[in-house]
Coordinates of C-alpha atoms in Angstrom, one line a residue:
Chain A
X1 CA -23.6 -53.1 -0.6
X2 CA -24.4 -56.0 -2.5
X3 CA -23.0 -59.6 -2.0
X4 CA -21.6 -60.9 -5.0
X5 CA -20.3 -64.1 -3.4
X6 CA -19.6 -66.1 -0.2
X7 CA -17.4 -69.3 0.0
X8 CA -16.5 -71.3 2.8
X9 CA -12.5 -71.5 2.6
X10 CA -10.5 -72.9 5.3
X11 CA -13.0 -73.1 8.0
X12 CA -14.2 -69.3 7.5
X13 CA -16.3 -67.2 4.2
X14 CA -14.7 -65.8 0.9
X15 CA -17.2 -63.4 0.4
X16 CA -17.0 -60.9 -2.7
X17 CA -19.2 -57.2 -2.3
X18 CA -19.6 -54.4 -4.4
X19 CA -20.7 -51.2 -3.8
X20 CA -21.5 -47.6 -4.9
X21 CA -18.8 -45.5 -3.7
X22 CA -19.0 -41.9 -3.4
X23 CA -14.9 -41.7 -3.3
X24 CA -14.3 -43.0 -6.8
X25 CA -17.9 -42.3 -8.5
X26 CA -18.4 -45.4 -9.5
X27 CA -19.4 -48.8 -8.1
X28 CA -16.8 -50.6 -7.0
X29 CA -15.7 -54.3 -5.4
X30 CA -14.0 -55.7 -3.1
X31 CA -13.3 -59.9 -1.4
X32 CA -13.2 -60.2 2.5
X33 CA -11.8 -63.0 3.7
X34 CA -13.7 -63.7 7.4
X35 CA -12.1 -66.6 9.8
X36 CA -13.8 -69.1 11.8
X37 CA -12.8 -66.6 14.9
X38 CA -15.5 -63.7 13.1
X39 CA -18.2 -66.0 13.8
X40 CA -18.0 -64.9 17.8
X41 CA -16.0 -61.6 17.9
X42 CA -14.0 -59.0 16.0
X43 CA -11.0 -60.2 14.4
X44 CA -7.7 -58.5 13.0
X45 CA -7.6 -57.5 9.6
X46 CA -4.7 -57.1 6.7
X47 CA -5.3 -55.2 3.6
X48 CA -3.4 -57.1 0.6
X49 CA -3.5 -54.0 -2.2
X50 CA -2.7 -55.3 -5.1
X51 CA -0.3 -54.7 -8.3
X52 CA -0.7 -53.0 -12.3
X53 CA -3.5 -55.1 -13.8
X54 CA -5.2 -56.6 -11.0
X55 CA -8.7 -56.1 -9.8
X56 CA -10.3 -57.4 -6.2
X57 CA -9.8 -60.9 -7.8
X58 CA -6.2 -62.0 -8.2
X59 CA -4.7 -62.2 -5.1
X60 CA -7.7 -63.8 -3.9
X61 CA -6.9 -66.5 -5.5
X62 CA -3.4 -67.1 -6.4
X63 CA -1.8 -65.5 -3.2
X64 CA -3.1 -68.6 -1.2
X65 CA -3.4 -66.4 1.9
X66 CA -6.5 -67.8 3.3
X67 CA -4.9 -70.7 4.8
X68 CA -2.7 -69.2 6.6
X69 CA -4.8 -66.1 7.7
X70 CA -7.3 -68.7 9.1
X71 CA -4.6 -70.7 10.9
X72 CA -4.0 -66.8 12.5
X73 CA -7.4 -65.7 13.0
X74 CA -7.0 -62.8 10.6
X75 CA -9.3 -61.0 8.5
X76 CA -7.8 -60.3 4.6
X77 CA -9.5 -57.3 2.8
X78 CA -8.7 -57.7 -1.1
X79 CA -9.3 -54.0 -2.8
X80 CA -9.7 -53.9 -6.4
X81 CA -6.8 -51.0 -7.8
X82 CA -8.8 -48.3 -9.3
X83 CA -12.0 -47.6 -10.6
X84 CA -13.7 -49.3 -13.2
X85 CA -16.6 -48.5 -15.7
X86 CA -17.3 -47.1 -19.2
X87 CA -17.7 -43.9 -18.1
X88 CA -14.3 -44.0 -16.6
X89 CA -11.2 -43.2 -17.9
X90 CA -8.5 -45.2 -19.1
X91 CA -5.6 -45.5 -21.3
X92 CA -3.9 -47.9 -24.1
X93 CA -1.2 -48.7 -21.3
X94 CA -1.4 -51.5 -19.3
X95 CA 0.3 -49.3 -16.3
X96 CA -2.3 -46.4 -16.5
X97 CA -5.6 -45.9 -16.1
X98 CA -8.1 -48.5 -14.8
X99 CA -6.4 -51.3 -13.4
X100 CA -3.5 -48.4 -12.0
X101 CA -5.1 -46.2 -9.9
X102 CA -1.5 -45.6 -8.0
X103 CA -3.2 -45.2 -4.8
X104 CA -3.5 -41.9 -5.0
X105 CA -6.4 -38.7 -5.9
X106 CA -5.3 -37.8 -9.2
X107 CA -5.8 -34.0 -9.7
X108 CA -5.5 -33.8 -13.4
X109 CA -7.8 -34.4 -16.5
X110 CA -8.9 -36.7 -17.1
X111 CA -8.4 -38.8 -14.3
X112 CA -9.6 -36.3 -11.4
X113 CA -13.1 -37.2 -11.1
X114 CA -13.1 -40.8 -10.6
X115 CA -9.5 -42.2 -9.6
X116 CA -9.3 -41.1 -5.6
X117 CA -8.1 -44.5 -4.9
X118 CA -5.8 -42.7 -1.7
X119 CA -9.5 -41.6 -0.4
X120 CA -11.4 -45.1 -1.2
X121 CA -8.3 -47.0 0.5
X122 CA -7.8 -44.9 3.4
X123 CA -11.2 -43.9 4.4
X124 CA -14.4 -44.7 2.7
X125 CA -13.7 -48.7 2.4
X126 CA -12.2 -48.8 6.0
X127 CA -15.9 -47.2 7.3
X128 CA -17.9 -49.6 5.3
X129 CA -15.7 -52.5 6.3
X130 CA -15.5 -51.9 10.1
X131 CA -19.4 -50.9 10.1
X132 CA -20.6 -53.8 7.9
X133 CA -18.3 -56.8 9.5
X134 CA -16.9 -58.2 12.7
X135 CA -13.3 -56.5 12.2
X136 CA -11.0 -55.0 14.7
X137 CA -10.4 -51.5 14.3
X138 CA -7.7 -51.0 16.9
X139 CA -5.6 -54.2 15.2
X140 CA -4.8 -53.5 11.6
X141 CA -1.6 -54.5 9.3
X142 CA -1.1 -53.8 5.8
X143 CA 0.6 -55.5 2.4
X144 CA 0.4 -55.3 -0.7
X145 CA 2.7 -56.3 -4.1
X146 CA 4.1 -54.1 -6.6
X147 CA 2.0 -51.0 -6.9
X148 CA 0.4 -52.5 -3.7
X149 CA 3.3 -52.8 -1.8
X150 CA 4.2 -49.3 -3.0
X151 CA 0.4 -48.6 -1.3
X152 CA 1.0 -50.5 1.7
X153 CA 4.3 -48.7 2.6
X154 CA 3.1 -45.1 1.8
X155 CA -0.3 -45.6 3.6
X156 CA 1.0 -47.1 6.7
X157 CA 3.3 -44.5 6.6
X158 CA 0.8 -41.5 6.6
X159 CA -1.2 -42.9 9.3
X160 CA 1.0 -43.4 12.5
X161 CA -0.9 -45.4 15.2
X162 CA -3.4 -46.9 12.4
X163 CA -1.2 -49.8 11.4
X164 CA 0.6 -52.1 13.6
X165 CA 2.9 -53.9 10.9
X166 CA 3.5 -53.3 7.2
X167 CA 4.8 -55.6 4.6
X168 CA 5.4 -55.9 1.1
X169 CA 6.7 -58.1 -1.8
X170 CA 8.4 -56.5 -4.5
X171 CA 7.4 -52.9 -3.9
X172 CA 7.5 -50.3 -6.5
X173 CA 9.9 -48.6 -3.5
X174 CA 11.1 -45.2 -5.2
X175 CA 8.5 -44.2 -7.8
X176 CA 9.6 -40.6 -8.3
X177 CA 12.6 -42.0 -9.4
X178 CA 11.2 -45.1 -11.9
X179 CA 9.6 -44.8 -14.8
X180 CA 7.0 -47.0 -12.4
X181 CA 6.2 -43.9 -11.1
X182 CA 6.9 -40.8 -12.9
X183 CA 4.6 -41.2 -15.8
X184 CA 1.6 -41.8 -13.7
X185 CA 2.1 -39.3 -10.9
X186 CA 2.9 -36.9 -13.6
X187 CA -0.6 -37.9 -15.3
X188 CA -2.7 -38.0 -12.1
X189 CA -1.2 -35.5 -9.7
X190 CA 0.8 -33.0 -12.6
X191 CA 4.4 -32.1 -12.8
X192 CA 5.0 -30.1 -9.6
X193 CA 7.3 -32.8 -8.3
X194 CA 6.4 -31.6 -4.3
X195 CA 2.9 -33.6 -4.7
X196 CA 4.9 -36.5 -5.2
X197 CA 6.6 -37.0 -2.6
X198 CA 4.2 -38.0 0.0
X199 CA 3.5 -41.4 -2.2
X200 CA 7.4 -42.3 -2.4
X201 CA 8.4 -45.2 0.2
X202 CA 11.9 -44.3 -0.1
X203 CA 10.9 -40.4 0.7
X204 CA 8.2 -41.3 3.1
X205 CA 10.6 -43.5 5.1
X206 CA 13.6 -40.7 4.9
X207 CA 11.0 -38.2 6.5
X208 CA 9.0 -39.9 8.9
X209 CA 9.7 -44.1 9.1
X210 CA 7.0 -46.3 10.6
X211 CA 6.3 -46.9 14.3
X212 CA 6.1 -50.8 14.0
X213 CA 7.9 -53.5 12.5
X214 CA 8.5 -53.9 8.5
X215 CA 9.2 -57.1 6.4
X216 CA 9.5 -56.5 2.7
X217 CA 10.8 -59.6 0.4
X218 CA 11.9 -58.9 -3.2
X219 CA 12.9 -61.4 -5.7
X220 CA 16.4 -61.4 -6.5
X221 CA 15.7 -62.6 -10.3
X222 CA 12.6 -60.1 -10.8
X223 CA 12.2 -59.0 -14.1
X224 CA 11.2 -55.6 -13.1
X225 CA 14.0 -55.0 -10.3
X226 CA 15.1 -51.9 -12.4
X227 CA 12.2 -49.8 -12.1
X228 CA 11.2 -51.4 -8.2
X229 CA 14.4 -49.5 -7.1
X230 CA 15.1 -51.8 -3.9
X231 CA 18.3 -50.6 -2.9
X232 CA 16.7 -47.4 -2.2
X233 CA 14.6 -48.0 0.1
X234 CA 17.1 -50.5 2.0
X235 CA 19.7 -47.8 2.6
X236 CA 16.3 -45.8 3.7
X237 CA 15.3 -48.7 6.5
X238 CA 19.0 -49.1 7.3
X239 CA 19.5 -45.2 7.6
X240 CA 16.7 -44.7 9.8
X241 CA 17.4 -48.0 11.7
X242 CA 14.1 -48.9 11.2
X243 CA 12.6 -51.9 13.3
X244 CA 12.1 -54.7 10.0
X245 CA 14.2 -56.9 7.5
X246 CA 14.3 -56.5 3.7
X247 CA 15.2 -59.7 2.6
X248 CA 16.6 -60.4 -0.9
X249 CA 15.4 -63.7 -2.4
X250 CA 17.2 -65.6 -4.8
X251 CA 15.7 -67.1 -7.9
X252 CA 12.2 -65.6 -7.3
X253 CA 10.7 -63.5 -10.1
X254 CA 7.7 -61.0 -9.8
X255 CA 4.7 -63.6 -10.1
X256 CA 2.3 -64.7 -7.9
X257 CA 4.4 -67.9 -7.1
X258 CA 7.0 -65.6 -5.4
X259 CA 4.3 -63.8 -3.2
X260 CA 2.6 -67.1 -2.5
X261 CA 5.8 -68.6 -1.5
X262 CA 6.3 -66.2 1.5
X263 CA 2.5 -65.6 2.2
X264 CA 3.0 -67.6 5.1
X265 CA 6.0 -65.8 6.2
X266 CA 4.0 -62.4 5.8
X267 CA 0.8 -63.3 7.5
X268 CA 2.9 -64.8 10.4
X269 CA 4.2 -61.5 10.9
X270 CA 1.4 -59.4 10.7
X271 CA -0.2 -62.1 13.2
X272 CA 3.0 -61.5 15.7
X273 CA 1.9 -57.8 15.7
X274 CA -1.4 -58.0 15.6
X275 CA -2.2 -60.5 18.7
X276 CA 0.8 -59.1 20.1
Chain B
X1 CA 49.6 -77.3 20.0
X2 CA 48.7 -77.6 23.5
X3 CA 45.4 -78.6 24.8
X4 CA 44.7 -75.9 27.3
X5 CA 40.9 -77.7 28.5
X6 CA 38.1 -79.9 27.3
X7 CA 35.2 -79.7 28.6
X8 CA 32.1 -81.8 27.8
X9 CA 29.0 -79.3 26.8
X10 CA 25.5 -80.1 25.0
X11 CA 26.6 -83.8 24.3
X12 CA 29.8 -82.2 22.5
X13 CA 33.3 -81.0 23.9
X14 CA 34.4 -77.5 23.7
X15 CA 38.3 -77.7 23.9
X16 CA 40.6 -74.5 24.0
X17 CA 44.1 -75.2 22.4
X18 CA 47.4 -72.9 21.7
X19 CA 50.0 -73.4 19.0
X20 CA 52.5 -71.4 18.0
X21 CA 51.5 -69.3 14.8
X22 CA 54.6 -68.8 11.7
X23 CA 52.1 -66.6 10.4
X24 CA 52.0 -63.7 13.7
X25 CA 55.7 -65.3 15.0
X26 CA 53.8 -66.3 18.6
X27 CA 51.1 -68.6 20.6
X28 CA 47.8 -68.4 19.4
X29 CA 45.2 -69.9 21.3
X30 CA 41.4 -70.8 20.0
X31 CA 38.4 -72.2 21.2
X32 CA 36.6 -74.9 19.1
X33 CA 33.7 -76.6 19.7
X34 CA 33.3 -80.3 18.1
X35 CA 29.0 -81.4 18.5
X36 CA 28.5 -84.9 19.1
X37 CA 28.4 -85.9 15.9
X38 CA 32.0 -85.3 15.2
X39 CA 33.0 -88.5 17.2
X40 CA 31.8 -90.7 14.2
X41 CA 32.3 -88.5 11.5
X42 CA 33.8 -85.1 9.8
X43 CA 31.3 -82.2 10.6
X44 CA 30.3 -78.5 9.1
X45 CA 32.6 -76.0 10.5
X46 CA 31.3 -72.5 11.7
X47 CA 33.8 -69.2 11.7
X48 CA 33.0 -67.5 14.9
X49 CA 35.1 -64.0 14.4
X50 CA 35.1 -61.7 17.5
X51 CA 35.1 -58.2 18.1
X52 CA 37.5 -55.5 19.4
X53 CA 39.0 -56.1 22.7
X54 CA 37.5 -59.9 22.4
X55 CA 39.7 -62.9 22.8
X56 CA 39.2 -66.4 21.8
X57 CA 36.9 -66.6 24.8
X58 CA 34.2 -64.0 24.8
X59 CA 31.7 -65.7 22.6
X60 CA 32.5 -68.8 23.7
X61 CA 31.5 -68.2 27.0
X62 CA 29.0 -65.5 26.4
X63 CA 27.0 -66.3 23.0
X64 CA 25.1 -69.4 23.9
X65 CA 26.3 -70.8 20.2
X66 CA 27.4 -74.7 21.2
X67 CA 23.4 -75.2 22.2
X68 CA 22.4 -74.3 18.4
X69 CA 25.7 -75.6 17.2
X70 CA 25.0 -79.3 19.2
X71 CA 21.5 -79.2 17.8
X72 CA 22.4 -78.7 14.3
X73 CA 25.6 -81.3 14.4
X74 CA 27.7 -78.3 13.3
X75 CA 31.6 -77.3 14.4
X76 CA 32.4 -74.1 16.3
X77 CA 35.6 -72.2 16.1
X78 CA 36.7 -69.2 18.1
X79 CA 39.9 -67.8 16.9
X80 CA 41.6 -64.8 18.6
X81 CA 41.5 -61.1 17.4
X82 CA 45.2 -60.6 17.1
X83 CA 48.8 -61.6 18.2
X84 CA 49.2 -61.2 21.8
X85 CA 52.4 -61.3 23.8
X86 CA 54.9 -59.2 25.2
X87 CA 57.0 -59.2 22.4
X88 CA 53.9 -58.0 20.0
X89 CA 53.0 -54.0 19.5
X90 CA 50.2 -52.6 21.5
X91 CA 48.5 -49.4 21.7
X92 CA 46.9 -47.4 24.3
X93 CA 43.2 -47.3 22.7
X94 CA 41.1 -50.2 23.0
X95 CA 41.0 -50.1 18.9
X96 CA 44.0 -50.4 17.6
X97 CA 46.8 -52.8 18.6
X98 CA 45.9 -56.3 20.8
X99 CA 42.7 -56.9 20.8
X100 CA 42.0 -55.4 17.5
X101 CA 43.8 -57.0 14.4
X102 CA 41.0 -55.4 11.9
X103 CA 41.7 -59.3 10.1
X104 CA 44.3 -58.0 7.6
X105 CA 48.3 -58.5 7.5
X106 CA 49.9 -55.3 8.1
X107 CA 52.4 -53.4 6.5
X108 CA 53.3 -50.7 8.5
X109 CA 55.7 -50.3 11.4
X110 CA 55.4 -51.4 14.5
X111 CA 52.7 -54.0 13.2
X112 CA 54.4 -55.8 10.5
X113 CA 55.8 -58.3 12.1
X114 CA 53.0 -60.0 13.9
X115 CA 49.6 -58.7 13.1
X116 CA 49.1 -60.9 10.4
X117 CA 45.7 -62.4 11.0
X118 CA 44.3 -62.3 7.6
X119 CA 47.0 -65.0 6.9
X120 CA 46.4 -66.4 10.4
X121 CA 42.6 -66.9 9.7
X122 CA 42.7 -68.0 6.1
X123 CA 45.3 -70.1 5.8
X124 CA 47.3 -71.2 8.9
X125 CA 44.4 -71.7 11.6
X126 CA 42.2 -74.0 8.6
X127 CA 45.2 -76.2 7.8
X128 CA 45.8 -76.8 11.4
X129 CA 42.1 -77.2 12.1
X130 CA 41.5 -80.0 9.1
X131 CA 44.6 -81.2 9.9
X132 CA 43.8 -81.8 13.4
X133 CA 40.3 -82.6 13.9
X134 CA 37.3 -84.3 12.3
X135 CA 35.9 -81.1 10.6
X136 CA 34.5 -81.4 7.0
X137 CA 36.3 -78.8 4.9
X138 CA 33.6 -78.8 2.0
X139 CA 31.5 -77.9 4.5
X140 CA 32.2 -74.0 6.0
X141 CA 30.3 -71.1 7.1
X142 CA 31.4 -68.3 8.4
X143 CA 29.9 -65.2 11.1
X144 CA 31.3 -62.7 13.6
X145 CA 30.8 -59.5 15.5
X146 CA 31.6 -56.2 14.7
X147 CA 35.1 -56.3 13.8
X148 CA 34.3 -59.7 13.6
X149 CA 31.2 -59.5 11.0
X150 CA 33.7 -57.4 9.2
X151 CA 36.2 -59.9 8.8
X152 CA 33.6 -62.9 8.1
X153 CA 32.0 -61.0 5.1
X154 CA 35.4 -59.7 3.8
X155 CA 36.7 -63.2 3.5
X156 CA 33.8 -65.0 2.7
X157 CA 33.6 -62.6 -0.1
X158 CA 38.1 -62.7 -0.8
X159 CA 37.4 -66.7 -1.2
X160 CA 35.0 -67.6 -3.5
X161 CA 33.9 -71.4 -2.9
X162 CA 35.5 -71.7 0.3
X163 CA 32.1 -70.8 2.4
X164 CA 28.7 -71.7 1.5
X165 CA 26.8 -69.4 3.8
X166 CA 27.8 -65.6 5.6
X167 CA 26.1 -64.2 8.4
X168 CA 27.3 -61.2 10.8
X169 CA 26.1 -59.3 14.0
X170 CA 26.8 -55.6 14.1
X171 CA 29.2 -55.9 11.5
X172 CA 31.8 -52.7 10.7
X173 CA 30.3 -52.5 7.3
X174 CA 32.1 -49.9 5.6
X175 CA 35.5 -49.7 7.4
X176 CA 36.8 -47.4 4.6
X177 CA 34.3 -44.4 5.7
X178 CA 34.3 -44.8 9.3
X179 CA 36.8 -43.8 12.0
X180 CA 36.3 -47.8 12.8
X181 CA 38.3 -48.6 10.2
X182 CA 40.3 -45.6 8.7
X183 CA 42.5 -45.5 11.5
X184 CA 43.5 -49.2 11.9
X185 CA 44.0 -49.5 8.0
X186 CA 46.1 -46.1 8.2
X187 CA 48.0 -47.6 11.1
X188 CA 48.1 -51.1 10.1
X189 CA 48.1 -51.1 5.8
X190 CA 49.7 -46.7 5.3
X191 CA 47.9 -44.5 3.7
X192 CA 47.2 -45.8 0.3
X193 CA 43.8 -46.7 0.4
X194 CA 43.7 -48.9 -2.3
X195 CA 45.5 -51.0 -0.3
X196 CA 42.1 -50.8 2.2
X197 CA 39.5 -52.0 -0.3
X198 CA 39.6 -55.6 0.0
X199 CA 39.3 -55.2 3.3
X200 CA 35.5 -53.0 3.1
X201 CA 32.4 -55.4 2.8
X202 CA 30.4 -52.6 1.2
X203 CA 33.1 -52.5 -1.6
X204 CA 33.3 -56.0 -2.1
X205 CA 30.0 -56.5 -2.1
X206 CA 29.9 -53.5 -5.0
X207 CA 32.1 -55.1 -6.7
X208 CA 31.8 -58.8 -6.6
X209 CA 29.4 -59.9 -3.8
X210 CA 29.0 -63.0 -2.5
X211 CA 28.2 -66.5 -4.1
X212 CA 25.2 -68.2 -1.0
X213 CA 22.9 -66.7 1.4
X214 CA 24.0 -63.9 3.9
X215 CA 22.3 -63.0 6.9
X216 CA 22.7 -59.6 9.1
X217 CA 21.5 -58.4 12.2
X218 CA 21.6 -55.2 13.5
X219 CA 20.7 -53.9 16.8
X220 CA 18.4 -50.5 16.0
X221 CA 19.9 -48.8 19.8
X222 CA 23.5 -49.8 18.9
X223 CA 25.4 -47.4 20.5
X224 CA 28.3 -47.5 17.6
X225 CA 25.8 -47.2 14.3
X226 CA 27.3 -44.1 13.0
X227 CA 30.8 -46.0 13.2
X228 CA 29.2 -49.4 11.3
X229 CA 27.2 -47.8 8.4
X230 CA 25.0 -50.6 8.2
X231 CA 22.8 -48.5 5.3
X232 CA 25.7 -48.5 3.1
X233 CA 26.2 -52.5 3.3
X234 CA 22.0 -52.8 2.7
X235 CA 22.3 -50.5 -0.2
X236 CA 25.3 -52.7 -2.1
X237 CA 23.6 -55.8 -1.0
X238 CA 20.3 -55.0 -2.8
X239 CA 22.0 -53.4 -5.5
X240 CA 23.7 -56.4 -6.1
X241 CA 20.5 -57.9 -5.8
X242 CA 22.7 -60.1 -3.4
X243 CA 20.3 -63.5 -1.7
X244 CA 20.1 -62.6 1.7
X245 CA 18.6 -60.5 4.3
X246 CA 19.1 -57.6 6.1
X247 CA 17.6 -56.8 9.3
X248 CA 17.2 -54.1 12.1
X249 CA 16.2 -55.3 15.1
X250 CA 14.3 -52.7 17.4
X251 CA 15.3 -52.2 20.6
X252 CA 18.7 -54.0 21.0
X253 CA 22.2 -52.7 21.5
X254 CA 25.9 -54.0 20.4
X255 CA 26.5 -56.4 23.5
X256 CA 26.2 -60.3 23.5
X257 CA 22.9 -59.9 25.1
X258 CA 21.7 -59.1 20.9
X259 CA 24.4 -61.8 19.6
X260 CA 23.0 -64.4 21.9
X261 CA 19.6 -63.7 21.2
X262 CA 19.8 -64.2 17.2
X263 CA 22.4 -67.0 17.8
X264 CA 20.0 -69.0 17.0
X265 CA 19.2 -67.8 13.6
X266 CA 22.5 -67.6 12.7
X267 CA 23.5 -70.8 13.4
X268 CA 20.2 -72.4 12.0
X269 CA 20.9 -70.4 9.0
X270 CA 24.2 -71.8 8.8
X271 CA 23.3 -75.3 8.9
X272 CA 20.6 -75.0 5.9
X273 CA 23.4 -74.5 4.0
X274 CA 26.2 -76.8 5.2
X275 CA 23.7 -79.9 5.6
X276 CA 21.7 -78.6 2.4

C-alpha cells in the first residue's frame, strides 16, 4: 500500500492510499478520513460508496463529511467505484464500465476478470483497512449515494450483524426494475434475472430487512427520480415495518449540494448507532 | 359556550369549553390550549384529532403536547371524536358509533342526523374558535392519532391553503382497504364507495397530495398495523414525490406512551412552519 496523500482536516488526517488488489486485478485507491480520537484508540468507521462517475475523490471533497465525522469521532472510508486502468474494460457510456462497477462480480465478458467490486467492498478492502489502521471492527455503518446508496443498502443487507446503521441519499432503490439497473446487471451478471436479485434494495428488504436502524433522504426535485424508483422501496420499509425513516425532500436535486446538505444529519445517525 | 375549567399550565391556560353544535344538533365540548403568548397577541393554531373511543380529553391529559406547544408559542386544540348524548346513535363496538365519528358527515340511517363531524371540524369548531379567541387563522397546522391522523391528513389534503404543515401518529392510512374503515364508511356514508374516497389519505395523496411538509410516525410493534396500512400511504407519498417523511419507529406500540414520546417532533415540526 502506498500513501498517496495525508491532510490534516478538522483536527484529524485525509489520507489518500492505493494499492494492488488481488480482488479487482488492478491497483486500486481509496481516501480514509482518521479523527483526532485514532491518534489513541480504534475508532468507528462509515463507508460513503459513491455514485455513476465518481472515483475515491468526489465525495471527499464535496460531501463536506469530515467536519462532522470529526465532531463524532468517526472514521469515513471513501472507495473508488470500480476498477480502473488501460487494461481494463470499459464502455462509451457514462453508466458502464469503469467508473460503474455496480457493486457487484460481474460474470460476463468482458467485465469478469476485473470488475468484482462486491468482493473488493465487502472483503478485501475491509481486511486491509482494519489491519493497516486504528478502526473498529465491531462498530461499522454504511452510506453511500446513487449507485452507492444502492451499495450501501444491498451490502448491509447481506451481512447481518456487520453493520449497525445504514443510510443513503438518493439510492438507485429498485434496479431490476430501472433502466439504472437492468442494463448493467444484464452486462455484468447475464440475463438470468435470479442473479439479480440479491443486489435489489427493494428485493433485499422484501426478503430479509436490516437488523438496525435506516435513514435514506431523496430529493423531491431529482432529476433522476424516475429510474431511482423511491416509492418502492418505501412501501418495502413500511411493509416490513422496518426500524428507519425515508424522508422526501423538497426542492433538492441529485448533486452533491443535496448530500452535503444532510451529511450532518447522516453522520449524526450513524454516530447514534455506533457509540450507542 | 360554557367554560367548563381553566387551568394555568406551562405559563399558558388550557381551558375545556362546551357549546352547542348546529352542525351534530347537541353539546360539544373541546379542550384548547392558549401558550403564553396568546395574552398579547393572535397565535398558530395546532389540530390535535383523537382516536377511537378518545374524547376531547385523552390527549390532553395524556400526550405531554402544551410543554412543546408553550415552548414554541403555538395554540392547542382538542376537539371530540363524535356527537355524544343520549339522544345520539351508538353502537355496541368500540368502532363505530360514539367515540368513533371516522371525521365525515354521514348519510346513512341512524347516523345522519348527528355524526356530522367533518362539518363539525372544518367549519363550525374554526369559526367559533377565531371567533372566540386570540388564534391566528393564517397560521394552522394540523395532526392526530389513528382515526385522528386519518382525519388530519384527509382534511389538510380536502383544504388546500387552509394548513401549512400535516403530521400524524399511527394514522388509519388507507381506510378504504381496511376493516378500520370499510365498516364505518359502509355504516356511516352506504355502500357506494365513491362516496368513501375523499375520506382515504392514500387516495388523496394519489391524487392530489398535499401542498407543505408532512410528518408520520409509526410505531414498528403496533398492535393494529395490518388495520392502518402504513406501506400504502409511504408508497403514494413518494410516488407523489410528496416533502415529508415517513418513519417507523422500532420498538413502540399504538398507545400515548409512542404519541407522547414524538410529541415533541411533531409539534417542533409544526412550528417551523407556522412561525417560518
Amino acid at each position: 500500500m502506498k500513501t498517496i496523500s495525508e491532510n490534516r482536516a478538522f483536527g484529524g488526517m485525509q489520507g489518500v492510499y492505493t494499492h494492488s488488489s488481488e480482488a479487482t486485478g488492478c491497483d486500486m485507491t481509496f481516501g480514509l478520513f482518521l479523527p483526532e480520537e485514532a491518534e489513541s484508540d480504534p475508532v468507528p468507521l462509515v463507508w460513503y460508496l459513491s455514485g455513476l462517475t465518481c472515483t475515491h475523490e468526489n465525495a471527499m471533497v464535496k460531501a463536506g463529511a469530515q467536519k462532522w465525522a470529526a465532531a463524532e469521532g468517526v472514521a469515513l472510508i471513501f472507495p473508488d467505484t470500480s476498477p480502473r486502468g488501460e487494461g481494463v474494460a470499459n464502455h462509451a457510456d457514462y453508466d458502464l464500465g469503469q467508473g460503474a462497477g455496480f457493486y457487484v462480480n460481474a460474470t460476463e465478458t468482458p467485465w469478469a476478470p476485473h470488475f468484482k467490486m462486491w468482493d473488493y467492498v465487502t472483503d478485501e478492502l475491509p481486511r486491509l483497512l482494519f489491519n493497516a489502521f486504528p478502526l473498529d471492527e465491531g462498530r461499522q455503518g454504511i452510506t453511500g449515494h446513487s449507485m452507492g446508496g444502492h451499495g450501501a443498502l444491498t451490502i448491509a443487507m447481506s451481512f447481518p450483524g456487520r453493520f449497525r446503521s445504514v443510510s443513503a441519499f438518493a439510492p438507485i432503490a429498485n434496479p431490476t426494475q430501472s433502466d439504472w439497473g437492468r442494463k448493467q446487471f444484464t452486462a455484468y451478471l447475464g440475463e438470468d434475472e435470479t442473479k439479480w436479485a440479491p443486489h435489489d434494495a427493494t428485493l433485499l428488504m422484501r426478503k430479509r430487512g436490516f437488523d438496525g436502524p435506516i435513514l435514506i433522504d431523496q430529493g423531491a426535485s431529482d432529476q433522476f427520480l424516475d429510474l431511482l424508483k423511491p416509492e418502492a422501496l418505501a412501501e418495502a420499509m413500511m411493509q416490513r415495518r422496518q426500524n428507519g425513516a425515508f424522508r422526501m425532500q423538497k426542492g433538492y436535486d441529485h448533486s452533491y449540494f443535496f448530500v452535503s446538505t444532510f451529511m450532518e444529519d447522516h453522520i449524526g445517525f450513524h454516530a447514534s448507532a455506533l457509540y450507542a
